[in-house]
Amino acid sequence: MEKNRNYFVAIALSVLILVAWQFLYVNPKLEKDRAALEAQQAAQSQQTTTSGGTTTTATGTSGALPGGTSTATTTETREAALARSARVEIDTPSLSGSINLTGARFDDLKLKEFHETVEKTSPIITLLSPAETEHGYFAEIGYVGSEATGQVPGPQTVWTQEGEGKLTQATPVKLTYTNDKNVTFTRTISVDEHYMFTIADSIENRTDAAIALSPYGRATRFFKPSDPSVYVLHEGFIGVLGDLGLHEVKYSTTEDDTTVAPGKATGGWLGITDKYWATALVPPQATPYETRFSYFQDGRPRYQADYRQDDVTIAPGQSVEVKNLFFGGAKEVPIIDQYEASYSIPRFDLMIDWGWFWFFTKPMFQMMDFFFRYFGNFGIAILITTIVVKGLFFPLANKQYASMANMKKMQPKMEELKAKHGDDRMALQQAMMQLYKEEKINPLAGCWPILLQIPVFFALYKVIYVTIEMRHAPFFGWIQDLSAPDPTSLFNLFGLLPYDVPHMLMIGVWPIIMGITMFLQMRMNPTPPDPTQAMIFTWMPLIFTFMLATFPAGLVIYWAWNNLLSIIQQGIIMKRHGVKIELFDNLKGLLGKKAGSS
């Protein structure tokens, strides 16, 4: 039929477009981004070896928010940088590290529960490091003052710890600083069992006149992620800025424009996000603040997300309290949601990039997470979620396969109409439409389930790709990370032959299983009589096998399992409608052709 011809041609063109997009645009872009990143890192390394200096930043009475006056070009080892200043140790169930008493800066933070690779003996993730290191990344809370305030806390302020001890979930630490004008700052830092720090400052004005100062917060990093950015995931600056809403700013945007200033907001949060980790500053929710996402090129290039609140005025002999929150850790969905509710942080859940279909993506994750907590395996959770989704779409799928079954029943009548009308396509189409009407067949019924599966597939892809819960989540056997491609390859006999296979030839076991199930599903229907259609019919599973081989293993497992369920479902419905299942005849015919051709 002409409709079948158009249908298969459309599929073939779609596949060709996807393949062309991957090889002609996505791959070159990734290589270009990787080359640019390596060139930038090489330039920084060259600059580091040919220059010297120490870090100096604006603070105190300058009236400027720190960040744009660094002249340092040298780097040193992390161990050496940590040893250069007095520190307060951090030790919680989730975090280890220390707070730099110079600037009361969070610049040493490791995530105890996450490792760099699937091997449990690999190093744990380092999130924050001192500014003097190659991968400097830190956050701090300070103040911008004036001549009347004297030197206020900033990057170079040396705080004094009251008492001894380390920062734990049960034991906050207290820091103090008194400036040249006799203004006293008392800072209490506490942390919960996960990743949220509370910074509560008491500012006492012991002068004879009123003073005004502006609290600020900043998160600064001296590098970009080593992996090139992927279009389905945002990495870079992020914030929900009161009525200004969600802002996602790429590193490249600030490199081009230097500074992106969304404007003044009240309430919200801002910071820097990676695929699995993030830092976020949460200013007092009732006080307006100016926001800024910047790229500085003086000294060592660096990226900074910062805010500056409106002035806080303190009368003589009086004191005020200023409380800020700082998040530094893994983007675990339940924890992020818990913080949004318990601290009343607007849309804190948007720190995780759920995508355009967030209203579908997040519930899908929650369903998978529910099954995971019950069965203890995300692979099993994917299989059960697939069954649930198939159940939700069952009425539509039932109509689809029933319509296909009825279409098969009408094949003899359609052949009669073709013979009757010959080359008169207009008359043939009118006759077929009349036949569809008489037999109550909707030729488009099969399209809706396919269209509705697209957001399901994309949502599942987002869940597997962006949620940290999927990172290093094992299934069974050789699949030790559902968020990574199947590590085996047909072209070295799945590891039996002692050589590595090029990336484009990493066709693992699960992609092959997926291709076989897709092949069987397509063979449930008669082979199209048209040679072009038949060729597409035959080669499409192979094309999809190569395409999906680079996708996360969890997604390929979903697709293979979904195909298998579709085969069973289609077989039951076809049998119920008294329609012959063509699978075995098609396979016999295919094998017969191969035997005859040999």
PDB file of N, CA and C in Angstrom, residues 133-209:
ATOM      1  N   THR A 133      44.734  25.639  43.928  1.00  0.00           N
ATOM      2  CA  THR A 133      44.938  24.375  43.233  1.00  0.00           C
ATOM      3  C   THR A 133      44.442  24.459  41.793  1.00  0.00           C
ATOM      4  N   GLU A 134      44.834  23.483  40.995  1.00  0.00           N
ATOM      5  CA  GLU A 134      44.434  23.477  39.581  1.00  0.00           C
ATOM      6  C   GLU A 134      42.918  23.427  39.433  1.00  0.00           C
ATOM      7  N   HIS A 135      42.248  22.646  40.286  1.00  0.00           N
ATOM      8  CA  HIS A 135      40.796  22.524  40.241  1.00  0.00           C
ATOM      9  C   HIS A 135      40.171  23.256  41.427  1.00  0.00           C
ATOM     10  N   GLY A 136      40.599  24.503  41.601  1.00  0.00           N
ATOM     11  CA  GLY A 136      40.061  25.320  42.672  1.00  0.00           C
ATOM     12  C   GLY A 136      38.555  25.522  42.535  1.00  0.00           C
ATOM     13  N   TYR A 137      37.866  25.388  43.653  1.00  0.00           N
ATOM     14  CA  TYR A 137      36.409  25.509  43.653  1.00  0.00           C
ATOM     15  C   TYR A 137      36.023  25.766  45.107  1.00  0.00           C
ATOM     16  N   PHE A 138      35.375  26.890  45.382  1.00  0.00           N
ATOM     17  CA  PHE A 138      35.059  27.220  46.766  1.00  0.00           C
ATOM     18  C   PHE A 138      33.799  28.067  46.844  1.00  0.00           C
ATOM     19  N   ALA A 139      33.316  28.236  48.074  1.00  0.00           N
ATOM     20  CA  ALA A 139      32.183  29.120  48.340  1.00  0.00           C
ATOM     21  C   ALA A 139      32.457  29.864  49.631  1.00  0.00           C
ATOM     22  N   GLU A 140      31.942  31.092  49.713  1.00  0.00           N
ATOM     23  CA  GLU A 140      32.141  31.878  50.925  1.00  0.00           C
ATOM     24  C   GLU A 140      30.993  32.870  51.101  1.00  0.00           C
ATOM     25  N   ILE A 141      30.792  33.250  52.345  1.00  0.00           N
ATOM     26  CA  ILE A 141      29.838  34.293  52.720  1.00  0.00           C
ATOM     27  C   ILE A 141      30.632  35.428  53.352  1.00  0.00           C
ATOM     28  N   GLY A 142      30.396  36.656  52.893  1.00  0.00           N
ATOM     29  CA  GLY A 142      31.116  37.798  53.438  1.00  0.00           C
ATOM     30  C   GLY A 142      30.270  39.052  53.392  1.00  0.00           C
ATOM     31  N   TYR A 143      30.965  40.195  53.525  1.00  0.00           N
ATOM     32  CA  TYR A 143      30.266  41.469  53.572  1.00  0.00           C
ATOM     33  C   TYR A 143      31.020  42.516  52.768  1.00  0.00           C
ATOM     34  N   VAL A 144      30.279  43.468  52.258  1.00  0.00           N
ATOM     35  CA  VAL A 144      30.839  44.637  51.603  1.00  0.00           C
ATOM     36  C   VAL A 144      30.528  45.830  52.497  1.00  0.00           C
ATOM     37  N   GLY A 145      31.572  46.553  52.911  1.00  0.00           N
ATOM     38  CA  GLY A 145      31.375  47.646  53.855  1.00  0.00           C
ATOM     39  C   GLY A 145      31.760  49.000  53.292  1.00  0.00           C
ATOM     40  N   SER A 146      32.084  49.911  54.199  1.00  0.00           N
ATOM     41  CA  SER A 146      32.468  51.271  53.840  1.00  0.00           C
ATOM     42  C   SER A 146      33.490  51.749  54.848  1.00  0.00           C
ATOM     43  N   GLU A 147      33.895  53.021  54.750  1.00  0.00           N
ATOM     44  CA  GLU A 147      34.846  53.576  55.718  1.00  0.00           C
ATOM     45  C   GLU A 147      34.270  53.535  57.124  1.00  0.00           C
ATOM     46  N   ALA A 148      32.959  53.710  57.239  1.00  0.00           N
ATOM     47  CA  ALA A 148      32.321  53.734  58.553  1.00  0.00           C
ATOM     48  C   ALA A 148      32.333  52.370  59.223  1.00  0.00           C
ATOM     49  N   THR A 149      32.263  51.324  58.419  1.00  0.00           N
ATOM     50  CA  THR A 149      32.219  49.974  58.992  1.00  0.00           C
ATOM     51  C   THR A 149      33.600  49.438  59.327  1.00  0.00           C
ATOM     52  N   GLY A 150      34.631  49.959  58.669  1.00  0.00           N
ATOM     53  CA  GLY A 150      35.947  49.378  58.803  1.00  0.00           C
ATOM     54  C   GLY A 150      36.054  48.104  57.988  1.00  0.00           C
ATOM     55  N   GLN A 151      37.083  47.330  58.261  1.00  0.00           N
ATOM     56  CA  GLN A 151      37.294  46.084  57.518  1.00  0.00           C
ATOM     57  C   GLN A 151      36.237  45.054  57.918  1.00  0.00           C
ATOM     58  N   VAL A 152      35.420  44.649  56.947  1.00  0.00           N
ATOM     59  CA  VAL A 152      34.389  43.648  57.229  1.00  0.00           C
ATOM     60  C   VAL A 152      34.842  42.297  56.685  1.00  0.00           C
ATOM     61  N   PRO A 153      34.244  41.209  57.140  1.00  0.00           N
ATOM     62  CA  PRO A 153      34.686  39.878  56.706  1.00  0.00           C
ATOM     63  C   PRO A 153      34.637  39.706  55.193  1.00  0.00           C
ATOM     64  N   GLY A 154      35.757  39.195  54.653  1.00  0.00           N
ATOM     65  CA  GLY A 154      35.886  38.950  53.224  1.00  0.00           C
ATOM     66  C   GLY A 154      36.879  37.833  52.989  1.00  0.00           C
ATOM     67  N   PRO A 155      37.418  37.743  51.786  1.00  0.00           N
ATOM     68  CA  PRO A 155      38.309  36.628  51.451  1.00  0.00           C
ATOM     69  C   PRO A 155      39.570  36.544  52.304  1.00  0.00           C
ATOM     70  N   GLN A 156      40.090  37.686  52.769  1.00  0.00           N
ATOM     71  CA  GLN A 156      41.350  37.668  53.506  1.00  0.00           C
ATOM     72  C   GLN A 156      41.176  37.762  55.016  1.00  0.00           C
ATOM     73  N   THR A 157      39.952  37.795  55.486  1.00  0.00           N
ATOM     74  CA  THR A 157      39.695  37.892  56.925  1.00  0.00           C
ATOM     75  C   THR A 157      40.098  36.598  57.628  1.00  0.00           C
ATOM     76  N   VAL A 158      40.863  36.736  58.686  1.00  0.00           N
ATOM     77  CA  VAL A 158      41.262  35.583  59.483  1.00  0.00           C
ATOM     78  C   VAL A 158      40.347  35.492  60.693  1.00  0.00           C
ATOM     79  N   TRP A 159      39.523  34.483  60.704  1.00  0.00           N
ATOM     80  CA  TRP A 159      38.582  34.272  61.795  1.00  0.00           C
ATOM     81  C   TRP A 159      39.259  33.482  62.918  1.00  0.00           C
ATOM     82  N   THR A 160      38.691  33.595  64.117  1.00  0.00           N
ATOM     83  CA  THR A 160      39.186  32.848  65.269  1.00  0.00           C
ATOM     84  C   THR A 160      38.118  31.866  65.725  1.00  0.00           C
ATOM     85  N   GLN A 161      38.512  30.625  65.876  1.00  0.00           N
ATOM     86  CA  GLN A 161      37.561  29.626  66.349  1.00  0.00           C
ATOM     87  C   GLN A 161      37.479  29.663  67.861  1.00  0.00           C
ATOM     88  N   GLU A 162      36.264  29.714  68.389  1.00  0.00           N
ATOM     89  CA  GLU A 162      36.064  29.642  69.826  1.00  0.00           C
ATOM     90  C   GLU A 162      36.080  28.182  70.252  1.00  0.00           C
ATOM     91  N   GLY A 163      36.974  27.855  71.152  1.00  0.00           N
ATOM     92  CA  GLY A 163      37.104  26.482  71.587  1.00  0.00           C
ATOM     93  C   GLY A 163      37.794  25.645  70.525  1.00  0.00           C
ATOM     94  N   GLU A 164      37.679  24.351  70.681  1.00  0.00           N
ATOM     95  CA  GLU A 164      38.269  23.431  69.736  1.00  0.00           C
ATOM     96  C   GLU A 164      37.205  22.441  69.270  1.00  0.00           C
ATOM     97  N   GLY A 165      37.592  21.611  68.378  1.00  0.00           N
ATOM     98  CA  GLY A 165      36.657  20.601  67.904  1.00  0.00           C
ATOM     99  C   GLY A 165      36.359  20.770  66.431  1.00  0.00           C
ATOM    100  N   LYS A 166      35.711  19.778  65.887  1.00  0.00           N
ATOM    101  CA  LYS A 166      35.398  19.779  64.465  1.00  0.00           C
ATOM    102  C   LYS A 166      33.902  19.957  64.243  1.00  0.00           C
ATOM    103  N   LEU A 167      33.578  20.343  63.021  1.00  0.00           N
ATOM    104  CA  LEU A 167      32.187  20.530  62.645  1.00  0.00           C
ATOM    105  C   LEU A 167      31.570  19.172  62.319  1.00  0.00           C
ATOM    106  N   THR A 168      30.568  18.801  63.083  1.00  0.00           N
ATOM    107  CA  THR A 168      29.847  17.564  62.834  1.00  0.00           C
ATOM    108  C   THR A 168      28.356  17.856  62.806  1.00  0.00           C
ATOM    109  N   GLN A 169      27.601  16.836  62.526  1.00  0.00           N
ATOM    110  CA  GLN A 169      26.148  16.980  62.502  1.00  0.00           C
ATOM    111  C   GLN A 169      25.625  17.427  63.873  1.00  0.00           C
ATOM    112  N   ALA A 170      26.296  17.006  64.939  1.00  0.00           N
ATOM    113  CA  ALA A 170      25.829  17.298  66.302  1.00  0.00           C
ATOM    114  C   ALA A 170      26.538  18.483  66.947  1.00  0.00           C
ATOM    115  N   THR A 171      27.660  18.920  66.374  1.00  0.00           N
ATOM    116  CA  THR A 171      28.456  19.975  67.027  1.00  0.00           C
ATOM    117  C   THR A 171      28.764  21.105  66.057  1.00  0.00           C
ATOM    118  N   PRO A 172      28.010  22.217  66.126  1.00  0.00           N
ATOM    119  CA  PRO A 172      28.347  23.395  65.319  1.00  0.00           C
ATOM    120  C   PRO A 172      29.670  23.996  65.793  1.00  0.00           C
ATOM    121  N   VAL A 173      30.218  24.890  64.990  1.00  0.00           N
ATOM    122  CA  VAL A 173      31.430  25.614  65.376  1.00  0.00           C
ATOM    123  C   VAL A 173      31.120  27.105  65.372  1.00  0.00           C
ATOM    124  N   LYS A 174      31.840  27.824  66.240  1.00  0.00           N
ATOM    125  CA  LYS A 174      31.632  29.273  66.354  1.00  0.00           C
ATOM    126  C   LYS A 174      32.944  29.987  66.025  1.00  0.00           C
ATOM    127  N   LEU A 175      32.852  30.960  65.128  1.00  0.00           N
ATOM    128  CA  LEU A 175      33.995  31.764  64.718  1.00  0.00           C
ATOM    129  C   LEU A 175      33.719  33.226  65.078  1.00  0.00           C
ATOM    130  N   THR A 176      34.775  33.969  65.403  1.00  0.00           N
ATOM    131  CA  THR A 176      34.607  35.385  65.740  1.00  0.00           C
ATOM    132  C   THR A 176      35.647  36.233  65.016  1.00  0.00           C
ATOM    133  N   TYR A 177      35.262  37.494  64.788  1.00  0.00           N
ATOM    134  CA  TYR A 177      36.172  38.466  64.190  1.00  0.00           C
ATOM    135  C   TYR A 177      35.726  39.852  64.637  1.00  0.00           C
ATOM    136  N   THR A 178      36.669  40.623  65.169  1.00  0.00           N
ATOM    137  CA  THR A 178      36.408  42.013  65.552  1.00  0.00           C
ATOM    138  C   THR A 178      37.322  42.909  64.734  1.00  0.00           C
ATOM    139  N   ASN A 179      36.733  43.906  64.059  1.00  0.00           N
ATOM    140  CA  ASN A 179      37.538  44.727  63.148  1.00  0.00           C
ATOM    141  C   ASN A 179      38.091  45.969  63.832  1.00  0.00           C
ATOM    142  N   ASP A 180      38.722  46.822  63.039  1.00  0.00           N
ATOM    143  CA  ASP A 180      39.398  48.014  63.547  1.00  0.00           C
ATOM    144  C   ASP A 180      38.422  49.065  64.077  1.00  0.00           C
ATOM    145  N   LYS A 181      37.149  48.983  63.755  1.00  0.00           N
ATOM    146  CA  LYS A 181      36.142  49.932  64.236  1.00  0.00           C
ATOM    147  C   LYS A 181      35.373  49.386  65.433  1.00  0.00           C
ATOM    148  N   ASN A 182      35.783  48.259  65.934  1.00  0.00           N
ATOM    149  CA  ASN A 182      35.135  47.603  67.071  1.00  0.00           C
ATOM    150  C   ASN A 182      33.753  47.057  66.725  1.00  0.00           C
ATOM    151  N   VAL A 183      33.619  46.596  65.490  1.00  0.00           N
ATOM    152  CA  VAL A 183      32.420  45.877  65.075  1.00  0.00           C
ATOM    153  C   VAL A 183      32.739  44.381  65.178  1.00  0.00           C
ATOM    154  N   THR A 184      31.911  43.639  65.909  1.00  0.00           N
ATOM    155  CA  THR A 184      32.184  42.229  66.169  1.00  0.00           C
ATOM    156  C   THR A 184      31.244  41.334  65.360  1.00  0.00           C
ATOM    157  N   PHE A 185      31.851  40.375  64.704  1.00  0.00           N
ATOM    158  CA  PHE A 185      31.110  39.393  63.916  1.00  0.00           C
ATOM    159  C   PHE A 185      31.275  38.030  64.582  1.00  0.00           C
ATOM    160  N   THR A 186      30.159  37.408  64.913  1.00  0.00           N
ATOM    161  CA  THR A 186      30.173  36.061  65.483  1.00  0.00           C
ATOM    162  C   THR A 186      29.440  35.137  64.527  1.00  0.00           C
ATOM    163  N   ARG A 187      30.144  34.158  64.005  1.00  0.00           N
ATOM    164  CA  ARG A 187      29.580  33.259  62.986  1.00  0.00           C
ATOM    165  C   ARG A 187      29.447  31.846  63.554  1.00  0.00           C
ATOM    166  N   THR A 188      28.231  31.323  63.490  1.00  0.00           N
ATOM    167  CA  THR A 188      27.975  29.940  63.892  1.00  0.00           C
ATOM    168  C   THR A 188      27.664  29.116  62.647  1.00  0.00           C
ATOM    169  N   ILE A 189      28.456  28.089  62.425  1.00  0.00           N
ATOM    170  CA  ILE A 189      28.291  27.226  61.256  1.00  0.00           C
ATOM    171  C   ILE A 189      27.824  25.857  61.730  1.00  0.00           C
ATOM    172  N   SER A 190      26.712  25.404  61.163  1.00  0.00           N
ATOM    173  CA  SER A 190      26.212  24.066  61.469  1.00  0.00           C
ATOM    174  C   SER A 190      25.958  23.321  60.167  1.00  0.00           C
ATOM    175  N   VAL A 191      25.835  22.018  60.247  1.00  0.00           N
ATOM    176  CA  VAL A 191      25.628  21.179  59.062  1.00  0.00           C
ATOM    177  C   VAL A 191      24.720  20.016  59.448  1.00  0.00           C
ATOM    178  N   ASP A 192      23.897  19.577  58.502  1.00  0.00           N
ATOM    179  CA  ASP A 192      23.045  18.430  58.774  1.00  0.00           C
ATOM    180  C   ASP A 192      23.763  17.143  58.382  1.00  0.00           C
ATOM    181  N   GLU A 193      23.010  16.044  58.341  1.00  0.00           N
ATOM    182  CA  GLU A 193      23.651  14.756  58.038  1.00  0.00           C
ATOM    183  C   GLU A 193      23.971  14.589  56.574  1.00  0.00           C
ATOM    184  N   HIS A 194      23.511  15.539  55.730  1.00  0.00           N
ATOM    185  CA  HIS A 194      23.746  15.418  54.297  1.00  0.00           C
ATOM    186  C   HIS A 194      24.668  16.542  53.798  1.00  0.00           C
ATOM    187  N   TYR A 195      24.089  17.562  53.140  1.00  0.00           N
ATOM    188  CA  TYR A 195      24.935  18.521  52.428  1.00  0.00           C
ATOM    189  C   TYR A 195      24.583  19.979  52.674  1.00  0.00           C
ATOM    190  N   MET A 196      23.749  20.286  53.654  1.00  0.00           N
ATOM    191  CA  MET A 196      23.319  21.671  53.857  1.00  0.00           C
ATOM    192  C   MET A 196      24.010  22.290  55.077  1.00  0.00           C
ATOM    193  N   PHE A 197      24.699  23.417  54.823  1.00  0.00           N
ATOM    194  CA  PHE A 197      25.345  24.184  55.876  1.00  0.00           C
ATOM    195  C   PHE A 197      24.488  25.408  56.190  1.00  0.00           C
ATOM    196  N   THR A 198      24.410  25.753  57.447  1.00  0.00           N
ATOM    197  CA  THR A 198      23.745  26.981  57.886  1.00  0.00           C
ATOM    198  C   THR A 198      24.803  27.921  58.451  1.00  0.00           C
ATOM    199  N   ILE A 199      24.866  29.138  57.924  1.00  0.00           N
ATOM    200  CA  ILE A 199      25.830  30.142  58.366  1.00  0.00           C
ATOM    201  C   ILE A 199      25.048  31.273  59.012  1.00  0.00           C
ATOM    202  N   ALA A 200      25.073  31.327  60.334  1.00  0.00           N
ATOM    203  CA  ALA A 200      24.323  32.334  61.092  1.00  0.00           C
ATOM    204  C   ALA A 200      25.297  33.350  61.674  1.00  0.00           C
ATOM    205  N   ASP A 201      25.185  34.593  61.237  1.00  0.00           N
ATOM    206  CA  ASP A 201      26.082  35.661  61.690  1.00  0.00           C
ATOM    207  C   ASP A 201      25.347  36.610  62.636  1.00  0.00           C
ATOM    208  N   SER A 202      25.987  36.915  63.743  1.00  0.00           N
ATOM    209  CA  SER A 202      25.524  37.974  64.644  1.00  0.00           C
ATOM    210  C   SER A 202      26.511  39.129  64.527  1.00  0.00           C
ATOM    211  N   ILE A 203      25.999  40.311  64.135  1.00  0.00           N
ATOM    212  CA  ILE A 203      26.864  41.479  63.924  1.00  0.00           C
ATOM    213  C   ILE A 203      26.520  42.520  64.984  1.00  0.00           C
ATOM    214  N   GLU A 204      27.498  42.845  65.820  1.00  0.00           N
ATOM    215  CA  GLU A 204      27.287  43.803  66.914  1.00  0.00           C
ATOM    216  C   GLU A 204      28.042  45.092  66.621  1.00  0.00           C
ATOM    217  N   ASN A 205      27.308  46.212  66.603  1.00  0.00           N
ATOM    218  CA  ASN A 205      27.884  47.534  66.328  1.00  0.00           C
ATOM    219  C   ASN A 205      28.246  48.200  67.644  1.00  0.00           C
ATOM    220  N   ARG A 206      29.538  48.218  67.953  1.00  0.00           N
ATOM    221  CA  ARG A 206      30.012  48.858  69.189  1.00  0.00           C
ATOM    222  C   ARG A 206      30.548  50.262  68.958  1.00  0.00           C
ATOM    223  N   THR A 207      30.245  50.819  67.780  1.00  0.00           N
ATOM    224  CA  THR A 207      30.693  52.185  67.480  1.00  0.00           C
ATOM    225  C   THR A 207      29.645  53.187  67.974  1.00  0.00           C
ATOM    226  N   ASP A 208      29.947  54.483  67.767  1.00  0.00           N
ATOM    227  CA  ASP A 208      29.040  55.541  68.208  1.00  0.00           C
ATOM    228  C   ASP A 208      28.074  55.979  67.122  1.00  0.00           C
ATOM    229  N   ALA A 209      28.140  55.363  65.942  1.00  0.00           N
ATOM    230  CA  ALA A 209      27.276  55.774  64.834  1.00  0.00           C
ATOM    231  C   ALA A 209      26.701  54.542  64.153  1.00  0.00           C
TER     232      ALA A 209
END
